[in-house]
Short mmCIF file of C-alpha atoms and ligand atoms in Angstrom, two decimals:
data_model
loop_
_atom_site.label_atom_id
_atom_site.label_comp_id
_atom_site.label_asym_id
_atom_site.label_seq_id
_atom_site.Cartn_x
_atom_site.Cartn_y
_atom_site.Cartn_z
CA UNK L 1 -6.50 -49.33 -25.46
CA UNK L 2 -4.78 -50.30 -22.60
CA UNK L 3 -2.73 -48.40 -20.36
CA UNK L 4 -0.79 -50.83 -18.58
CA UNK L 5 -0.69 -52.96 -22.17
CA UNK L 6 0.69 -49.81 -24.12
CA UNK L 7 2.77 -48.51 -21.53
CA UNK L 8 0.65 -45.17 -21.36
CA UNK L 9 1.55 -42.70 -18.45
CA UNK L 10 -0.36 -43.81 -15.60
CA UNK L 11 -3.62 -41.38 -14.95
CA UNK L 12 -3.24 -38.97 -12.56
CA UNK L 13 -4.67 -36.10 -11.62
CA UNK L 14 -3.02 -32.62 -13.08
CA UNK L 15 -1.11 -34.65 -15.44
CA UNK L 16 0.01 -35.30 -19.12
CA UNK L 17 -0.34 -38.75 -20.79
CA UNK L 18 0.87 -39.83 -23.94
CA UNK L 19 -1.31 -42.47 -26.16
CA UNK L 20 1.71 -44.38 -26.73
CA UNK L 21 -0.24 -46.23 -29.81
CA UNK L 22 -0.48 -42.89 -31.52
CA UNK L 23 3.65 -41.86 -30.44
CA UNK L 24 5.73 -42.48 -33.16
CA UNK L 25 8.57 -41.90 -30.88
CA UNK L 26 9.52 -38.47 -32.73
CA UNK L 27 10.69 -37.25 -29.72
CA UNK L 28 9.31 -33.93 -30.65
CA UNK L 29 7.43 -33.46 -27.55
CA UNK L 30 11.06 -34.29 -25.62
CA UNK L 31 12.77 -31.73 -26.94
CA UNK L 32 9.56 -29.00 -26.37
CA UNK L 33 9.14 -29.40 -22.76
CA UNK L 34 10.42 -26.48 -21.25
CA UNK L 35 11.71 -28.03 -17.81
CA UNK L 36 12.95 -31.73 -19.14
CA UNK L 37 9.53 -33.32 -17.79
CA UNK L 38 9.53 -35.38 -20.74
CA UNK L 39 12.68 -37.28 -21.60
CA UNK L 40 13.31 -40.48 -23.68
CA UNK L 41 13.71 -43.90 -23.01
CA UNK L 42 14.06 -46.83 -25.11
CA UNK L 43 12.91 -44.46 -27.94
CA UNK L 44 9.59 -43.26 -26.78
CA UNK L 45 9.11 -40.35 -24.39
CA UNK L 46 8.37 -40.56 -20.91
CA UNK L 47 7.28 -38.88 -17.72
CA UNK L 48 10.05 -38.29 -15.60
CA UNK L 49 9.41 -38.42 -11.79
CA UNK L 50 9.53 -35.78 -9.29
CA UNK L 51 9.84 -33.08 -12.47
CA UNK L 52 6.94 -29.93 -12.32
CA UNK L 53 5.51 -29.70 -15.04
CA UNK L 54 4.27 -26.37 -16.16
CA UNK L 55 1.09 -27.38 -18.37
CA UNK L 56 2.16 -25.45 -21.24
CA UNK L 57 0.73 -27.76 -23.39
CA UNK L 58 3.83 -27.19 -25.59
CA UNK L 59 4.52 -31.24 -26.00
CA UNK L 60 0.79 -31.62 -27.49
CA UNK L 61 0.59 -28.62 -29.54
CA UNK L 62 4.57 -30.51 -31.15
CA UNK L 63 3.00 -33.39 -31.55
CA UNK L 64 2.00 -34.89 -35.39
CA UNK L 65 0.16 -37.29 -33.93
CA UNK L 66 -1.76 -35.83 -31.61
CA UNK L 67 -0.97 -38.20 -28.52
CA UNK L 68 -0.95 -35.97 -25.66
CA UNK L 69 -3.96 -35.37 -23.20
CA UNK L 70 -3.98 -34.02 -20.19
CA UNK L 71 -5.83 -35.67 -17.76
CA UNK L 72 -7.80 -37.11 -20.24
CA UNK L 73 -9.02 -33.83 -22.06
CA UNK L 74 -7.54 -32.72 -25.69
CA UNK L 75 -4.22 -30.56 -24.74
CA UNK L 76 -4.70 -29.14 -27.65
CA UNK L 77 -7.48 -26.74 -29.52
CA UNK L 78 -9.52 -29.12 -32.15
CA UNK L 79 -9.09 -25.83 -34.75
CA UNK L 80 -5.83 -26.34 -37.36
CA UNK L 81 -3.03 -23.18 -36.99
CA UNK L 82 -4.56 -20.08 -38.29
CA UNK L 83 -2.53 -19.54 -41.42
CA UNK L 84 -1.32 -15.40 -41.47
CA UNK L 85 -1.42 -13.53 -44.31
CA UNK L 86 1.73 -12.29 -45.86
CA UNK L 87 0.64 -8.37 -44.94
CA UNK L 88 0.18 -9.66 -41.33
CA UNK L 89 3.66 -8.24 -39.90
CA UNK L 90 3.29 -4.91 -41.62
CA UNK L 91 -0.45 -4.95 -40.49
CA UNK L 92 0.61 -5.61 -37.11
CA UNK L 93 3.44 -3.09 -36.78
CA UNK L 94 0.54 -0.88 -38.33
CA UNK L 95 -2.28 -1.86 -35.18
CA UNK L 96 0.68 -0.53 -32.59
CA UNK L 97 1.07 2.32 -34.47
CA UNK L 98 -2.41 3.28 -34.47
CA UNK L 99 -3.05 2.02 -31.05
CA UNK L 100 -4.13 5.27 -28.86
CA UNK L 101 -5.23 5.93 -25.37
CA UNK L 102 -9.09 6.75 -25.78
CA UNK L 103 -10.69 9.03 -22.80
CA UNK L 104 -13.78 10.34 -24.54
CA UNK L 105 -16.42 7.35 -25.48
CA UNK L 106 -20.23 6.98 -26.53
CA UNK L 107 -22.45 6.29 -23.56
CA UNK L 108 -23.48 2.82 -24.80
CA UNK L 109 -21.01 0.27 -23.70
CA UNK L 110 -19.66 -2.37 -26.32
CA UNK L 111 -21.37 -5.82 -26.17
CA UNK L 112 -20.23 -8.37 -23.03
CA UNK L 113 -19.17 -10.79 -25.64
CA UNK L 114 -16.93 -8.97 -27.23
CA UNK L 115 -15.38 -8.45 -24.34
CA UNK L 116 -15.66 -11.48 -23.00
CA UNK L 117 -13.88 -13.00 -26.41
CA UNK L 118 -10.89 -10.15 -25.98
CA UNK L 119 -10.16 -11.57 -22.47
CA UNK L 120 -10.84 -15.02 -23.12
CA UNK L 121 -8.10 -14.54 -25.44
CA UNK L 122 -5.82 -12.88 -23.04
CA UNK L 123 -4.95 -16.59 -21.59
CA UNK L 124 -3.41 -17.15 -24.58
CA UNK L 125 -0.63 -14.36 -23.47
CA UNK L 126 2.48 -15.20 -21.92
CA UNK L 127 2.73 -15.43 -18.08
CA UNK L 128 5.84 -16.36 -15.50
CA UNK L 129 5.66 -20.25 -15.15
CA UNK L 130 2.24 -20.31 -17.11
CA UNK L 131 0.49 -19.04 -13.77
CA UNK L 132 -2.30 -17.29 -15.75
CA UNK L 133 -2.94 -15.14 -12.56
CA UNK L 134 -4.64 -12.58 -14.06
CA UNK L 135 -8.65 -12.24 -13.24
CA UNK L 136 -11.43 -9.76 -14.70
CA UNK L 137 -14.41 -7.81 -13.22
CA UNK L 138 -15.89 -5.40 -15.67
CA UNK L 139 -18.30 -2.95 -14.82
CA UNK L 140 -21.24 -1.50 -17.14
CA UNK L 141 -23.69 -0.34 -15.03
CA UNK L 142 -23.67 4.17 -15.10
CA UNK L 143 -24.97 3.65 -11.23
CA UNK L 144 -22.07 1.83 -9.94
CA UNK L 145 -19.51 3.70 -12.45
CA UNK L 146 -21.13 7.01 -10.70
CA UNK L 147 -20.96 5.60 -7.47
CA UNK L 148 -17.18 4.77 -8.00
CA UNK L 149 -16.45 8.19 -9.01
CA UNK L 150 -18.30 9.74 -5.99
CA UNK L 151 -16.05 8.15 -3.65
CA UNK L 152 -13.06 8.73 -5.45
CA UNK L 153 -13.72 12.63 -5.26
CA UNK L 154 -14.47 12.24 -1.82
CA UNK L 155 -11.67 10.29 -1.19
CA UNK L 156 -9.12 12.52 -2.66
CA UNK L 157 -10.34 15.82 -1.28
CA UNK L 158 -10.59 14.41 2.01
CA UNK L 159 -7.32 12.88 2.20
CA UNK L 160 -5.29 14.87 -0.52
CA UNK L 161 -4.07 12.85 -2.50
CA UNK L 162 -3.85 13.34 -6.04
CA UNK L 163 -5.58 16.85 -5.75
CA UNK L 164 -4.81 17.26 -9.51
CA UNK L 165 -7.73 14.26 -9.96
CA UNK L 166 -10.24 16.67 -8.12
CA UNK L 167 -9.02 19.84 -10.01
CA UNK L 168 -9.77 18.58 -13.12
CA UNK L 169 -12.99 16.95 -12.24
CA UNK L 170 -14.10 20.43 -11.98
CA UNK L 171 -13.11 21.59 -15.01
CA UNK L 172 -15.53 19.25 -16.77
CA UNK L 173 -12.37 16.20 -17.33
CA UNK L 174 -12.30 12.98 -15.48
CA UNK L 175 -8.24 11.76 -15.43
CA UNK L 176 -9.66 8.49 -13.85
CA UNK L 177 -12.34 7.49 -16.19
CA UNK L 178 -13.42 9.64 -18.71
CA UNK L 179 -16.36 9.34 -19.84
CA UNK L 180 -16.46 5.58 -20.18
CA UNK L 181 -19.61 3.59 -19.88
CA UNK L 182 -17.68 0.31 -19.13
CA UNK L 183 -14.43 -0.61 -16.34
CA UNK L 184 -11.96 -3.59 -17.02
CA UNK L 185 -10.79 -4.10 -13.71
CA UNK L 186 -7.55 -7.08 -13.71
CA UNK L 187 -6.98 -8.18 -10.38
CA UNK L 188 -4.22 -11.02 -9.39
CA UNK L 189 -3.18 -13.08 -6.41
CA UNK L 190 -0.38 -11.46 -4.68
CA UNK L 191 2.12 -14.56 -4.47
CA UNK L 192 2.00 -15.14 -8.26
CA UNK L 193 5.34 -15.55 -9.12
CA UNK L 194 5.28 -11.55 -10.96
CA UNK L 195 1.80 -10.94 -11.08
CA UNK L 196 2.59 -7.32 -11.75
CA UNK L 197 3.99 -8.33 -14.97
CA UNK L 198 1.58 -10.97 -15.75
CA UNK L 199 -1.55 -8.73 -15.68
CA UNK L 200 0.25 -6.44 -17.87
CA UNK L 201 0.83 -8.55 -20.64
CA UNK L 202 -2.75 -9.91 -20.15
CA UNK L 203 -4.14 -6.51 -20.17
CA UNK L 204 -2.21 -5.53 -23.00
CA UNK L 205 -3.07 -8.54 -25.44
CA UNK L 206 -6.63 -7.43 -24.42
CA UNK L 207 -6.00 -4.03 -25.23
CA UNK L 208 -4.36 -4.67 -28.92
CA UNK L 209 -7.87 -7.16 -29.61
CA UNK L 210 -10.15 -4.58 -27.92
CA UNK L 211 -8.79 -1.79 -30.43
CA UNK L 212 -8.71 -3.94 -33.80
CA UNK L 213 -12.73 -4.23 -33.19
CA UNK L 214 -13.04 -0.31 -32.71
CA UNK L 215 -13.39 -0.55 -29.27
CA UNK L 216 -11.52 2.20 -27.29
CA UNK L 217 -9.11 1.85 -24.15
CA UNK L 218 -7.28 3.67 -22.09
CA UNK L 219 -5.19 2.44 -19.12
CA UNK L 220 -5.63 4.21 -15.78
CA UNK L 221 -3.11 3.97 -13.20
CA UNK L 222 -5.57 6.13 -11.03
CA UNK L 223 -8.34 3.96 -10.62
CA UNK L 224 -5.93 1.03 -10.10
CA UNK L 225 -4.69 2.46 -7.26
CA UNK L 226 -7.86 4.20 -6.09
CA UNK L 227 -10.03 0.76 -6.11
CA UNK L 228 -6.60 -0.58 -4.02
CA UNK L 229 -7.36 2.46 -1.52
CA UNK L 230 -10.41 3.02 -1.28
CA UNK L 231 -12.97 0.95 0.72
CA UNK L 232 -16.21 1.84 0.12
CA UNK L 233 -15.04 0.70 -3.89
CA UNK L 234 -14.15 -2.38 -2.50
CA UNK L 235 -17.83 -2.91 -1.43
CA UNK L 236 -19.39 -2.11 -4.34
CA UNK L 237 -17.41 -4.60 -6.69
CA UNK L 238 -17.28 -8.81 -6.04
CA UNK L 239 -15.28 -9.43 -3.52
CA UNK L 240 -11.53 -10.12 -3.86
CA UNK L 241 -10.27 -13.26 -2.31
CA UNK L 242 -7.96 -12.58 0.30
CA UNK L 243 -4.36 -11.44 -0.01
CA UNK L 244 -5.71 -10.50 -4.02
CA UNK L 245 -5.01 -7.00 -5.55
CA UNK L 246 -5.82 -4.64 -8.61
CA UNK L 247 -3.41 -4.21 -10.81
CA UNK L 248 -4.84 -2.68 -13.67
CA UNK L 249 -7.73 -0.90 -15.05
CA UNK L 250 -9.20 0.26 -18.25
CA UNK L 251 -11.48 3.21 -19.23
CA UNK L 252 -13.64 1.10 -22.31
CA UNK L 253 -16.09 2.53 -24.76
CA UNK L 254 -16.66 3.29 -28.80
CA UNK L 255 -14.70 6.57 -28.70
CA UNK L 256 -16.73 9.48 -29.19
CA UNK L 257 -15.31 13.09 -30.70
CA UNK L 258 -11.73 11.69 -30.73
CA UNK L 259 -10.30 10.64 -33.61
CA UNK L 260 -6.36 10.82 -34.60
CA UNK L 261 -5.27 11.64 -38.29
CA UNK L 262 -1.68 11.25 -37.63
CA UNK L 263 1.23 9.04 -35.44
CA UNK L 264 2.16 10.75 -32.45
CA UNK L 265 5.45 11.44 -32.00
CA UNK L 266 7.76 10.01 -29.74
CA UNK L 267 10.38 11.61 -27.67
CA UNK L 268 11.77 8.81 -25.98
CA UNK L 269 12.50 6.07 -29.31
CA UNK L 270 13.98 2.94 -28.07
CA UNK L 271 17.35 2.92 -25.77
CA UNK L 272 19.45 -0.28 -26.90
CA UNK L 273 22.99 -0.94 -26.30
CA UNK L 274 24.06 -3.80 -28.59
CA UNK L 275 26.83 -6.11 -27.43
C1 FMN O 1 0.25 1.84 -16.55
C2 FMN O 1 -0.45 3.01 -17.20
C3 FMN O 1 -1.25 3.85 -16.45
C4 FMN O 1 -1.94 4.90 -17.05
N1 FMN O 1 -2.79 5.66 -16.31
C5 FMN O 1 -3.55 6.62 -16.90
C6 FMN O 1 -4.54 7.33 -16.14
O1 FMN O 1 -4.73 7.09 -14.95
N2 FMN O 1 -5.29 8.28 -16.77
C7 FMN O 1 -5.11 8.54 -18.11
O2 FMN O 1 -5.83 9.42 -18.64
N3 FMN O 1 -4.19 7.87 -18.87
C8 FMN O 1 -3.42 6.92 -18.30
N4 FMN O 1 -2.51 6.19 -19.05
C9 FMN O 1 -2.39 6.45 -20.50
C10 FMN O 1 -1.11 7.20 -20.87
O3 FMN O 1 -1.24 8.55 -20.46
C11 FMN O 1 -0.91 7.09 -22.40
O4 FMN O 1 -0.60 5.76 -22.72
C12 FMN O 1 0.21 7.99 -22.92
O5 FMN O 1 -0.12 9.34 -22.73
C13 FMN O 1 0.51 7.78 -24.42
O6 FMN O 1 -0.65 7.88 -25.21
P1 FMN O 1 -1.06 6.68 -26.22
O7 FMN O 1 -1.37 5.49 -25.35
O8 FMN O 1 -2.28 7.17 -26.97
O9 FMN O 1 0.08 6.43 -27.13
C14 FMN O 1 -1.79 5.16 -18.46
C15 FMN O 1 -0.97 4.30 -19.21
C16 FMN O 1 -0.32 3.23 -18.60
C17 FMN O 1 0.50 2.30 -19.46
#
């Protein structure tokens, strides 16, 4: 095939191109594209200039005839749709009913892979203009989990804040990490277009996987800000690029001695006004 002959997209870098000897001019891919980079012409579809495109991939995963690359790799996964069962919705409302904040874990931590699978998965999670911002470091070795602790205590008596984090350290519970043998640390550029809400939803997806394979969570607000504060955590951990923050963190383990028989309540149920 030739791309002048066929009237393919020109090859550029960071681009789409559509095999226009596999379009059959459904205009499917057209009327996907979530910011009109695609539009038609002469029945076929066609790059139009000085239009970002967002890489979605949305105008290859439309496609029926599998045209689209992007820059000249699959845009799509080679796997067909997974097909759901017909218990999946109820199954699903089921997971985020059971899903529970886990503070009290086995010392072992769960295997890398798995966790490397859960976050791999993560990208597949919405994000503002498909910026994917969100990064990982996860932490499994007891020395540097210790060490992090160490200087949070120190931290927090020494400058007050929190006092309720050293308080209860003494009384035999950790707020910050439980007992966890393993730290999911998300971390973002800062000029992300919402990276706070980005890392969420990231960290969430990961969360809902994590628990369907029996591994416990919990999210702490604590040691997001603490690793933020705190120096001497900075040190121990990879280095952040610059202008890069944390913003959020897991406590990870099997859980250990906690186990729920029942659905919490909750007080606050959801707050719609319907117009
Ligand atoms: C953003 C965020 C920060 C949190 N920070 C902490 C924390 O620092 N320490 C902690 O023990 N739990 C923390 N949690 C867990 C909440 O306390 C927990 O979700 C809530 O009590 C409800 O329990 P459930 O998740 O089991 O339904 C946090 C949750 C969220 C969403």
């Amino acid at each position: 095939m030739k791309d002048a002959d066929t009237k393919s997209f020109k090859r550029r870098k960071n681009m789409i191109r559509i095999d226009m000897e596999k379009c059959i001019g459904c205009m499917k891919c057209v009327s996907v594209c979530p910011f009109t980079v695609l539009g038609e012409k002469d029945g076929r579809p066609q790059l139009r200039e000085g239009k970002a495109c967002l890489k979605c991939m949305h105008c290859g995963a439309a496609c029926p005839q599998n045209a689209v690359s992007f820059d000249e790799e699959d845009s799509v996964l080679p796997q067909p749709l997974p097909v759901l069962s017909e218990e999946f919705p109820q199954q699903l409302e089921q997971h985020i009913l059971m899903r529970r904040s886990y503070r009290h874990f086995k010392p072992e931590p769960p295997e890398r892979e798995t966790i490397r699978h859960a976050l791999e998965l993560a990208s597949w999670a919405p994000s503002a203009k498909n910026q994917h911002p969100a990064k990982w470091i996860v932490i499994d070795s007891k020395e540097v989990i210790e060490k992090m602790m160490q200087y949070i205590l120190k931290y927090v008596r020494e400058s007050g804040t929190s006092p309720e984090i050293a308080t209860e350290y003494e009384e035999g519970n950790n707020v910050v990490m439980g007992t966890a043998p393993m730290l999911i640390l998300c971390y973002a550029r800062n000029n992300a277009i919402n990276s706070p809400a980005d890392t969420a939803i990231a960290m969430t997806t990961a969360e809902l996987i994590l628990q369907a394979r029996g591994i416990g969570t919990c999210w702490s607000g604590y040691l997001t800000r603490l690793c933020n504060s705190i120096p001497q955590i900075r040190e121990l951990l990879p280095q952040l690029p610059d202008n890069n923050s944390f913003y959020g963190a897991f406590m990870v383990g099997y859980p250990q001695n906690e186990e729920y028989l029942h659905i919490p309540q909750r007080l606050k149920r959801e707050d719609i006004q319907w117009v």
